[in-house]
Short mmCIF file of C-alpha atoms in Angstrom, two decimals:
data_model
loop_
_atom_site.label_atom_id
_atom_site.label_comp_id
_atom_site.label_asym_id
_atom_site.label_seq_id
_atom_site.Cartn_x
_atom_site.Cartn_y
_atom_site.Cartn_z
CA MET A 1 -0.08 -0.02 -0.06
CA ASN A 2 2.61 2.46 0.98
CA HIS A 3 4.36 2.37 -2.28
CA ALA A 4 1.31 4.10 -3.75
CA LEU A 5 2.46 7.40 -2.42
CA VAL A 6 6.21 7.07 -2.97
CA GLY A 7 6.13 8.35 -6.48
CA ALA A 8 3.24 10.74 -5.93
CA PRO A 9 3.72 14.47 -6.79
CA PRO A 10 4.73 16.58 -3.79
CA THR A 11 1.47 18.45 -3.84
CA PHE A 12 -2.20 18.08 -4.78
CA GLY A 13 -2.10 19.34 -8.43
CA ALA A 14 -3.81 22.63 -8.85
CA LEU A 15 -4.31 23.05 -5.05
CA PRO A 16 -1.33 25.55 -4.43
CA VAL A 17 -2.49 27.58 -7.43
CA LEU A 18 -6.19 27.63 -6.22
CA ALA A 19 -5.11 28.61 -2.68
CA ALA A 20 -2.87 31.42 -3.99
CA VAL A 21 -5.62 32.74 -6.30
CA LEU A 22 -8.17 32.57 -3.51
CA ALA A 23 -5.87 34.20 -0.99
CA LEU A 24 -4.73 37.07 -3.27
CA GLY A 25 -8.32 37.68 -4.57
CA TYR A 26 -9.77 37.72 -1.06
CA LEU A 27 -6.91 40.07 0.10
CA TRP A 28 -7.40 42.43 -2.95
CA ALA A 29 -11.13 42.57 -2.52
CA TYR A 30 -10.86 43.17 1.14
CA LEU A 31 -8.20 45.93 1.06
CA THR A 32 -10.11 47.72 -1.89
CA ALA A 33 -13.27 47.60 0.23
CA VAL A 34 -11.49 48.98 3.37
CA ARG A 35 -10.06 51.82 1.23
CA ARG A 36 -13.53 52.68 0.02
CA VAL A 37 -14.82 52.73 3.57
CA LEU A 38 -11.90 54.88 4.74
CA ARG A 39 -12.38 57.32 1.73
CA ARG A 40 -15.99 57.96 2.80
CA GLY A 41 -14.60 59.07 6.14
CA ARG A 42 -15.76 56.16 8.12
CA ARG A 43 -13.69 53.86 10.18
CA TRP A 44 -12.76 50.29 9.89
CA PRO A 45 -10.94 48.65 12.90
CA ALA A 46 -7.29 47.30 12.46
CA LEU A 47 -7.91 43.85 14.07
CA PRO A 48 -10.11 42.48 11.20
CA VAL A 49 -7.63 43.64 8.75
CA ALA A 50 -4.92 41.84 10.64
CA CYS A 51 -7.00 38.80 10.57
CA ALA A 52 -7.72 39.04 6.87
CA LEU A 53 -3.88 39.40 6.18
CA ALA A 54 -3.01 36.59 8.56
CA GLY A 55 -5.79 34.34 7.08
CA CYS A 56 -4.66 34.71 3.59
CA ALA A 57 -1.03 34.16 4.45
CA THR A 58 -2.06 31.07 6.27
CA LEU A 59 -4.11 29.78 3.30
CA ALA A 60 -1.21 30.42 1.12
CA ALA A 61 1.30 28.81 3.23
CA ALA A 62 -0.89 25.71 3.87
CA ALA A 63 -1.00 24.95 0.17
CA VAL A 64 2.79 24.86 -0.25
CA VAL A 65 3.44 22.72 2.90
CA PRO A 66 4.65 19.39 1.34
CA PRO A 67 2.28 16.52 2.23
CA HIS A 68 4.99 14.05 2.67
CA PRO A 69 5.66 12.76 5.30
CA PHE A 70 2.29 12.48 6.95
CA VAL A 71 3.13 15.15 9.49
CA GLY A 72 3.52 17.70 6.68
CA HIS A 73 0.14 16.70 5.43
CA VAL A 74 -1.43 17.18 8.89
CA ALA A 75 0.24 20.58 9.29
CA GLY A 76 -1.24 21.78 5.92
CA HIS A 77 -4.54 20.38 6.91
CA LEU A 78 -4.58 22.26 10.24
CA LEU A 79 -3.64 25.41 8.61
CA MET A 80 -5.94 25.28 5.69
CA THR A 81 -9.14 23.87 7.22
CA MET A 82 -8.95 25.21 10.77
CA LEU A 83 -6.67 28.24 11.29
CA ALA A 84 -7.16 30.04 7.94
CA PRO A 85 -10.94 29.77 8.05
CA LEU A 86 -11.04 30.98 11.64
CA LEU A 87 -8.90 34.03 10.79
CA LEU A 88 -11.02 34.79 7.56
CA ALA A 89 -14.16 34.48 9.57
CA LEU A 90 -12.86 37.01 12.12
CA SER A 91 -12.16 39.43 9.14
CA ALA A 92 -15.82 40.29 8.91
CA SER A 93 -15.81 40.33 5.07
CA VAL A 94 -19.63 40.58 4.71
CA LEU A 95 -20.03 43.45 7.22
CA LEU A 96 -17.13 45.22 5.28
CA ALA A 97 -18.94 44.66 2.04
CA LEU A 98 -22.13 46.09 3.42
CA ARG A 99 -20.25 49.28 4.40
CA ALA A 100 -18.23 49.47 1.24
CA ALA A 101 -20.82 48.52 -1.55
CA PRO A 102 -22.30 51.06 -3.89
CA PRO A 103 -26.14 51.36 -3.52
CA ALA A 104 -27.12 48.68 -6.11
CA PRO A 105 -24.89 45.80 -4.86
CA HIS A 106 -25.60 46.88 -1.38
CA ARG A 107 -29.32 46.40 -1.87
CA VAL A 108 -28.68 42.87 -3.33
CA LEU A 109 -26.54 42.06 -0.34
CA VAL A 110 -29.15 43.28 2.17
CA ALA A 111 -31.93 41.32 0.28
CA THR A 112 -29.66 38.13 0.43
CA LEU A 113 -29.15 38.48 4.08
CA ARG A 114 -32.77 38.94 4.63
CA SER A 115 -33.89 36.12 2.29
CA ARG A 116 -36.06 33.50 3.53
CA MET A 117 -33.43 30.85 2.54
CA LEU A 118 -30.75 32.28 4.67
CA ARG A 119 -33.22 32.86 7.46
CA THR A 120 -34.12 29.24 7.40
CA LEU A 121 -30.55 28.06 6.95
CA THR A 122 -29.17 29.92 9.92
CA ARG A 123 -31.58 28.68 12.33
CA PRO A 124 -29.72 26.77 15.03
CA ALA A 125 -31.79 23.56 14.42
CA VAL A 126 -30.70 23.63 10.77
CA MET A 127 -27.28 25.12 10.92
CA ALA A 128 -25.81 23.36 14.00
CA PRO A 129 -26.33 19.80 12.66
CA LEU A 130 -25.27 20.84 9.21
CA VAL A 131 -22.00 22.50 10.39
CA VAL A 132 -21.24 19.34 12.58
CA THR A 133 -22.10 16.98 9.70
CA LEU A 134 -19.90 18.75 7.30
CA GLN A 135 -17.04 19.02 9.68
CA VAL A 136 -17.07 15.61 11.18
CA GLY A 137 -18.23 13.73 8.07
CA GLY A 138 -15.70 15.36 5.83
CA LEU A 139 -12.90 14.41 8.17
CA ALA A 140 -14.05 10.82 8.69
CA VAL A 141 -14.55 10.07 5.11
CA PHE A 142 -11.23 11.60 4.10
CA TYR A 143 -9.17 9.83 6.69
CA LEU A 144 -10.84 6.68 7.39
CA THR A 145 -11.79 5.52 3.89
CA PRO A 146 -9.58 4.89 0.83
CA LEU A 147 -10.47 8.38 -0.29
CA PHE A 148 -7.06 9.55 1.21
CA GLY A 149 -5.26 7.27 -1.15
CA LEU A 150 -7.42 8.11 -4.16
CA ALA A 151 -7.08 11.86 -3.49
CA HIS A 152 -3.27 11.39 -3.67
CA GLU A 153 -3.45 9.51 -6.94
CA HIS A 154 -5.87 11.85 -8.59
CA PRO A 155 -4.79 15.48 -8.03
CA TRP A 156 -8.08 16.91 -9.09
CA LEU A 157 -9.82 14.83 -6.42
CA GLY A 158 -7.38 16.04 -3.82
CA THR A 159 -8.01 19.61 -4.83
CA LEU A 160 -11.77 19.08 -4.66
CA VAL A 161 -11.64 17.38 -1.27
CA HIS A 162 -9.38 20.20 0.19
CA LEU A 163 -11.65 22.89 -1.19
CA HIS A 164 -14.64 21.14 0.49
CA MET A 165 -12.80 20.93 3.79
CA PHE A 166 -11.73 24.53 3.63
CA LEU A 167 -15.26 25.69 2.95
CA ALA A 168 -16.68 23.43 5.65
CA GLY A 169 -14.07 24.86 8.10
CA TYR A 170 -15.09 28.37 7.10
CA LEU A 171 -18.77 27.70 7.62
CA PHE A 172 -17.89 26.16 11.11
CA SER A 173 -15.81 29.25 12.18
CA TRP A 174 -18.26 31.71 10.54
CA TYR A 175 -21.14 30.02 12.33
CA LEU A 176 -19.40 30.03 15.78
CA VAL A 177 -17.41 33.29 15.91
CA GLY A 178 -17.98 35.12 12.54
CA ARG A 179 -18.56 38.82 12.83
CA ASP A 180 -20.95 39.13 9.90
CA PRO A 181 -24.55 39.95 10.37
CA ARG A 182 -26.91 37.09 9.73
CA PRO A 183 -30.56 36.37 10.60
CA HIS A 184 -29.93 33.98 13.52
CA ARG A 185 -26.85 33.71 15.72
CA PRO A 186 -26.39 30.62 18.02
CA SER A 187 -26.61 31.26 21.67
CA THR A 188 -23.28 30.99 23.46
CA GLY A 189 -24.40 27.57 24.86
CA THR A 190 -25.32 26.24 21.48
CA ALA A 191 -22.07 27.40 20.00
CA LEU A 192 -20.07 25.70 22.81
CA GLY A 193 -21.98 22.59 22.24
CA VAL A 194 -21.16 22.42 18.58
CA LEU A 195 -17.53 23.34 19.23
CA LEU A 196 -17.31 20.48 21.87
CA VAL A 197 -18.90 17.93 19.48
CA VAL A 198 -16.51 18.82 16.67
CA ALA A 199 -13.48 18.83 19.08
CA VAL A 200 -14.27 15.46 20.54
CA ALA A 201 -14.72 13.97 17.06
CA HIS A 202 -11.40 15.56 16.08
CA ASP A 203 -9.68 13.92 19.07
CA VAL A 204 -11.38 10.55 18.56
CA LEU A 205 -10.39 10.71 14.80
CA ALA A 206 -6.79 11.43 15.66
CA LYS A 207 -6.52 8.52 18.09
CA LEU A 208 -8.17 6.20 15.56
CA LEU A 209 -5.55 7.11 13.02
CA TYR A 210 -2.93 6.35 15.57
CA SER A 211 -4.34 3.12 16.70
CA ARG A 212 -5.36 1.66 13.43
CA GLN A 213 -2.52 3.05 11.26
CA LEU A 214 -4.77 4.98 9.00
CA PRO A 215 -5.04 6.59 6.52
CA THR A 216 -3.96 3.81 4.29
CA GLY A 217 -0.91 4.73 2.45
CA ALA A 218 0.14 7.54 4.58
CA GLY A 219 3.58 6.25 5.41
CA ASP A 220 5.29 4.03 7.96
CA PRO A 221 3.91 3.65 11.63
CA ALA A 222 6.19 6.25 13.04
CA GLN A 223 5.11 8.88 10.43
CA ILE A 224 1.36 8.16 11.09
CA GLU A 225 1.84 8.32 14.87
CA ALA A 226 3.59 11.69 14.58
CA GLY A 227 0.93 12.99 12.17
CA ALA A 228 -1.92 11.73 14.42
CA GLN A 229 -0.50 13.42 17.44
CA LEU A 230 -0.09 16.79 15.53
CA LEU A 231 -3.68 16.41 14.62
CA TYR A 232 -4.74 15.75 18.19
CA TYR A 233 -2.79 18.63 19.88
CA GLY A 234 -2.93 21.18 16.98
CA GLY A 235 -6.67 20.63 16.73
CA THR A 236 -7.22 21.16 20.32
CA ALA A 237 -5.10 24.40 20.33
CA ILE A 238 -7.28 26.02 17.52
CA GLU A 239 -10.47 24.80 19.20
CA THR A 240 -9.31 26.47 22.39
CA VAL A 241 -8.71 29.68 20.59
CA ILE A 242 -12.31 29.52 19.27
CA ALA A 243 -13.67 28.85 22.74
CA VAL A 244 -11.68 31.92 23.94
CA VAL A 245 -13.23 34.13 21.07
CA LEU A 246 -16.67 32.83 21.85
CA MET A 247 -16.41 33.61 25.55
CA ALA A 248 -14.80 36.94 25.07
CA ASP A 249 -17.68 37.92 22.86
CA TRP A 250 -19.98 36.71 25.66
CA TYR A 251 -18.13 38.68 28.26
CA ARG A 252 -18.36 41.88 26.24
CA ARG A 253 -21.96 41.53 25.67
CA GLY A 254 -22.40 41.04 29.42
CA ALA A 255 -20.92 44.58 29.93
CA ARG A 256 -24.03 46.12 28.31
CA GLY A 257 -27.01 43.88 28.73
CA ARG A 258 -28.08 40.58 30.21
CA ARG A 259 -28.78 38.64 26.99
CA ALA A 260 -27.81 38.86 23.41
CA PRO A 261 -30.88 39.39 21.14
CA ALA A 262 -31.80 36.40 19.07
CA GLN A 263 -31.66 38.22 15.78
CA ASP A 264 -29.03 40.60 14.86
CA LEU A 265 -29.42 41.42 11.26
CA PRO A 266 -28.53 45.16 11.34
CA ASP A 267 -30.75 47.71 10.15
CA THR A 268 -28.67 48.11 7.12
CA THR A 269 -30.06 51.47 6.03
CA VAL A 270 -28.90 52.95 9.34
CA VAL A 271 -25.73 50.85 10.02
CA ALA A 272 -24.25 50.70 6.69
CA ARG A 273 -25.37 53.91 4.92
CA ALA A 274 -25.78 56.76 7.34
CA GLY A 275 -22.59 58.55 8.38
CA SER A 276 -24.21 59.82 11.45
CA ARG A 277 -24.17 56.31 13.07
CA ALA A 278 -20.44 56.00 12.43
CA ALA A 279 -19.55 57.18 15.97
CA PRO A 280 -19.68 53.69 17.69
CA ASP A 281 -17.22 52.14 15.04
CA THR A 282 -14.27 53.85 16.71
CA SER A 283 -13.28 51.16 19.18
CA PRO A 284 -11.61 48.05 17.70
CA ALA A 285 -13.19 44.75 16.95
CA THR A 286 -15.57 44.68 19.67
CA THR A 287 -17.94 46.96 17.83
CA ILE A 288 -17.89 44.68 14.89
CA SER A 289 -19.37 41.86 16.78
CA THR A 290 -21.43 43.67 19.23
CA SER A 291 -22.54 46.75 17.44
CA THR A 292 -24.47 44.58 15.09
CA ALA A 293 -25.64 42.36 17.83
CA ILE A 294 -26.84 45.05 20.04
CA ARG A 295 -28.32 47.67 17.82
CA PRO A 296 -32.12 47.52 17.69
CA LEU A 297 -33.33 45.86 14.64
CA SER A 298 -35.78 47.41 12.36
CA ARG A 299 -38.05 44.62 11.24
CA PRO A 300 -38.65 43.87 7.66
CA LYS A 301 -41.80 45.77 6.43
CA CYS A 302 -43.82 42.65 6.11
CA SER A 303 -43.49 40.73 9.28
CA PRO A 304 -42.23 37.36 8.76
CA ARG A 305 -44.11 35.97 11.75
CA LYS A 306 -47.45 36.10 9.82
CA PRO A 307 -46.87 34.18 6.66
CA MET A 308 -50.04 35.03 4.69
CA SER A 309 -52.29 32.60 6.60
CA GLY A 310 -53.71 34.54 9.62
CA GLY A 311 -55.10 38.03 9.00
CA PRO A 312 -56.05 38.24 5.38
CA THR A 313 -58.31 35.14 5.31
CA ARG A 314 -60.06 36.10 8.42
CA ASN A 315 -60.60 39.47 6.99
CA ALA A 316 -61.92 38.18 3.75
CA ARG A 317 -64.65 36.36 5.48
CA MET B 1 -18.02 37.37 51.31
CA PRO B 2 -15.91 40.49 51.36
CA THR B 3 -17.91 43.65 50.31
CA ASP B 4 -16.64 46.85 48.99
CA ASP B 5 -12.90 45.90 48.73
CA THR B 6 -12.26 46.23 45.04
CA PRO B 7 -12.98 49.20 42.86
CA GLY B 8 -15.10 47.25 40.38
CA ARG B 9 -15.17 48.49 36.98
CA GLY B 10 -17.63 47.99 34.09
CA GLY B 11 -20.69 46.37 35.75
CA ALA B 12 -20.07 47.74 39.13
CA ARG B 13 -23.57 49.23 39.13
CA ASP B 14 -25.05 45.77 39.07
CA ARG B 15 -26.44 44.46 42.32
CA PRO B 16 -23.62 43.23 44.49
CA VAL B 17 -25.47 40.10 45.41
CA GLY B 18 -23.78 36.79 45.46
CA ASN B 19 -24.45 34.31 42.66
CA PRO B 20 -23.90 30.90 44.23
CA SER B 21 -24.97 28.73 41.40
CA ARG B 22 -22.71 30.48 38.81
CA SER B 23 -19.86 30.53 41.36
CA LEU B 24 -20.27 26.81 41.68
CA LEU B 25 -20.44 26.22 37.99
CA SER B 26 -17.40 28.56 37.31
CA GLY B 27 -15.37 26.59 39.91
CA ALA B 28 -16.45 23.19 38.72
CA LEU B 29 -15.54 23.90 35.08
CA PHE B 30 -12.11 25.21 36.23
CA GLY B 31 -11.65 22.25 38.28
CA ILE B 32 -12.38 19.82 35.42
CA GLY B 33 -10.00 21.91 33.36
CA VAL B 34 -7.26 21.63 36.03
CA ALA B 35 -7.77 17.91 36.05
CA ALA B 36 -7.44 17.59 32.42
CA PHE B 37 -4.37 19.93 32.39
CA LEU B 38 -2.52 18.18 35.11
CA ASP B 39 -3.16 14.88 33.40
CA GLU B 40 -2.08 16.14 30.06
CA MET B 41 0.97 18.28 31.10
CA VAL B 42 2.35 16.31 34.07
CA PHE B 43 1.64 12.82 33.31
CA HIS B 44 1.62 12.75 29.53
CA GLN B 45 4.15 15.32 28.61
CA LEU B 46 6.56 15.92 31.53
CA LEU B 47 6.68 12.56 33.30
CA ARG B 48 5.66 10.62 30.15
CA TRP B 49 4.11 7.99 32.38
CA HIS B 50 0.83 8.07 30.47
CA HIS B 51 0.74 6.79 26.93
CA PHE B 52 -1.03 8.47 24.10
CA TYR B 53 -2.63 5.19 23.28
CA ASP B 54 -1.61 1.69 24.61
CA GLY B 55 -3.98 -0.42 22.64
CA ALA B 56 -5.51 -2.18 25.59
CA GLY B 57 -9.12 -0.88 25.59
CA PRO B 58 -11.98 -0.77 23.11
CA ASP B 59 -12.37 2.07 20.75
CA VAL B 60 -15.37 3.40 22.67
CA GLY B 61 -12.83 4.66 25.18
CA LEU B 62 -11.54 7.14 22.62
CA ILE B 63 -14.74 9.15 22.88
CA SER B 64 -14.37 9.45 26.59
CA ASP B 65 -10.75 10.45 26.13
CA GLY B 66 -11.70 12.99 23.52
CA LEU B 67 -14.31 14.39 25.89
CA PHE B 68 -11.74 14.67 28.50
CA HIS B 69 -9.22 16.21 26.43
CA ALA B 70 -11.09 18.66 24.35
CA GLY B 71 -13.76 19.37 27.03
CA GLY B 72 -11.10 20.01 29.57
CA TRP B 73 -9.66 22.96 27.53
CA ILE B 74 -13.08 24.34 26.67
CA ALA B 75 -14.21 23.99 30.36
CA THR B 76 -11.09 25.83 31.51
CA VAL B 77 -11.87 28.78 29.19
CA VAL B 78 -15.56 28.90 30.07
CA GLY B 79 -14.92 28.58 33.79
CA LEU B 80 -12.45 31.48 33.79
CA PHE B 81 -14.74 33.82 31.79
CA LEU B 82 -17.54 32.92 34.13
CA PHE B 83 -15.31 33.80 37.06
CA ALA B 84 -14.29 37.16 35.35
CA ASP B 85 -17.93 38.04 34.85
CA LEU B 86 -18.63 37.06 38.51
CA ARG B 87 -15.86 39.44 39.67
CA ARG B 88 -17.16 42.07 37.42
CA ARG B 89 -20.55 41.95 38.77
CA ARG B 90 -19.16 41.48 42.29
CA SER B 91 -21.26 38.42 42.80
CA THR B 92 -18.52 35.82 43.51
CA VAL B 93 -19.29 33.42 46.42
CA PRO B 94 -15.62 32.23 47.10
CA ARG B 95 -16.84 29.30 49.17
CA ARG B 96 -18.86 28.09 46.27
CA VAL B 97 -16.08 28.58 43.82
CA TRP B 98 -13.91 26.43 45.90
CA ALA B 99 -16.49 23.87 46.41
CA GLY B 100 -17.09 23.60 42.64
CA GLY B 101 -13.32 23.61 42.02
CA LEU B 102 -12.84 20.66 44.30
CA LEU B 103 -15.88 18.75 43.01
CA GLY B 104 -14.87 19.28 39.42
CA TRP B 105 -11.18 18.38 39.90
CA GLY B 106 -11.84 15.54 42.30
CA GLY B 107 -14.80 14.18 40.30
CA PHE B 108 -12.82 14.11 37.17
CA GLN B 109 -9.84 12.54 38.81
CA VAL B 110 -11.86 9.70 40.06
CA TYR B 111 -13.77 9.38 36.84
CA ASP B 112 -10.42 9.27 35.05
CA GLY B 113 -8.93 6.85 37.64
CA LEU B 114 -11.76 4.38 37.91
CA PHE B 115 -13.75 4.58 34.71
CA GLN B 116 -11.22 5.50 32.08
CA HIS B 117 -8.23 3.62 33.41
CA LYS B 118 -10.11 0.53 34.88
CA VAL B 119 -13.22 0.02 32.93
CA LEU B 120 -12.34 1.47 29.60
CA ARG B 121 -8.62 0.58 29.94
CA LEU B 122 -7.70 3.63 28.08
CA HIS B 123 -4.30 3.70 29.52
CA GLN B 124 -2.61 3.26 32.88
CA ILE B 125 -1.03 5.74 35.17
CA ARG B 126 2.34 4.12 34.77
CA TYR B 127 3.82 1.16 33.16
CA ASP B 128 6.24 -1.61 34.15
CA VAL B 129 5.79 -0.86 37.80
CA ALA B 130 3.42 -2.21 40.64
CA LEU B 131 0.29 -0.20 39.74
CA TRP B 132 -1.75 -0.36 42.92
CA PRO B 133 0.08 2.35 44.95
CA TYR B 134 -0.42 4.75 41.89
CA ASP B 135 -4.01 3.88 41.43
CA LEU B 136 -4.74 4.23 45.27
CA ALA B 137 -3.07 7.69 45.45
CA TRP B 138 -4.77 8.85 42.32
CA ASN B 139 -8.16 7.88 43.43
CA VAL B 140 -7.91 8.71 46.99
CA ALA B 141 -6.65 12.26 46.19
CA GLY B 142 -9.63 12.67 43.89
CA GLY B 143 -12.06 11.20 46.44
CA LEU B 144 -10.78 13.48 49.16
CA ALA B 145 -11.29 16.50 47.10
CA VAL B 146 -14.83 15.43 46.35
CA VAL B 147 -15.54 15.02 50.09
CA VAL B 148 -14.09 18.41 50.89
CA GLY B 149 -15.99 19.93 48.05
CA VAL B 150 -19.27 18.46 49.37
CA LEU B 151 -18.59 19.63 52.89
CA LEU B 152 -18.00 23.13 51.47
CA LEU B 153 -21.48 23.14 49.87
CA ARG B 154 -22.98 23.34 53.29
CA PRO B 155 -23.71 26.92 54.32
CA ALA B 156 -20.89 28.63 56.03
CA ARG B 157 -20.73 29.37 59.68
CA PRO B 158 -21.72 32.99 60.42
CA ALA B 159 -18.16 33.93 61.36
CA GLY B 160 -17.40 34.05 57.74
CA ALA B 161 -15.24 30.94 57.51
CA GLY B 162 -15.03 31.53 53.74
CA ALA B 163 -12.89 29.75 51.22
CA ARG B 164 -9.89 28.99 53.33
CA GLY B 165 -10.05 25.69 55.17
CA THR B 166 -9.35 23.23 52.26
CA SER B 167 -5.84 22.47 51.72
#
């Protein structure tokens, strides 16, 4: 089995190119948007910019870490599917886009954020299982089945698998600690629960790799054991950082009120357009998370709580 | 509980009433974290007595191990932030924090010593030595902490015999 990888190319086909394009594209769009916001005389805190820079650098670095021996693969995996997504989620790209976009795209963005689909999708009952399934399922399928070997034999498959794991990791971080506005945000308890489930699954997976000498074709036992231990401890380190961010947000919210509101989609006409509301943006990243979370929400004109059925039919009678 | 000793910032205007249940929770989570941290740092990394995996137990044990490992770190973080919040609101009940801490630490120590080491046979405290003195010390230490924690749960004597008498 092991010989399958001996002659394999040092990287997954187009993956480094794809990652570099993604990172550079994201960075270019992000910095352009920041410049627009600053030109309008509004502020944008430095911390998310630092997160965007670090996230893109991590993404690019992850793609060029040589995946042999297995430790290298695990290091690349941790950087690409855990650390880079976390940093990018903290860079608040959608919030930035809301502030920077010209009127027409801005309206599209707001309509998307308020769309019924996103509202349904971000409900904890939908989003939490989805995030867990994508994270844990993707990991398990990749490492515990022959997919690992296949991905190394077929570069396009390897690229696809890594793209999937990057996006799943981004969704996970965005759901737990992302700064962007969205119709529903998980309670701190729900978020901690999701984090715990994924963290436990991650640890179990790492020990399974260690005990069963998986994935097939990853190298000799010593290499697999080293990789599994890096997966175990490295994953825990990043998950602990996520827990710190989650709890720091909770702590900051506690300085203002008892509870976070269930919905935090900002009144974008106020938050994103009017210069008069720019004052609270002066302090660093705190306002990104909490200003959107705390600011009173202007409900959509037609109340979503009454979906066509109640009033009109009764009146028609 | 000491009253106006600290110049509280932030939420100082909140009612300065003790919050016993949150104090207990904060202590318990931190205690669990301490148990996990000691196990990981001292016995796995420094002494290298514990093994990452010794192949003796069933795979189900890995779930418990993952819960202990990942849960320990998350519990530490949550416990400390809860404690910071208690301090900010001046609603710490030190006796409850200590009770929670001892229950959390001792409880997890015993859970690790009896359930994970013996029932699941995840790994042992040390290899190639007579095991029973280690097991005894391990579980008795945890058991003592639980007993003291339970004693601390009882209301304090009026003299304010706060969080001190544990050792």
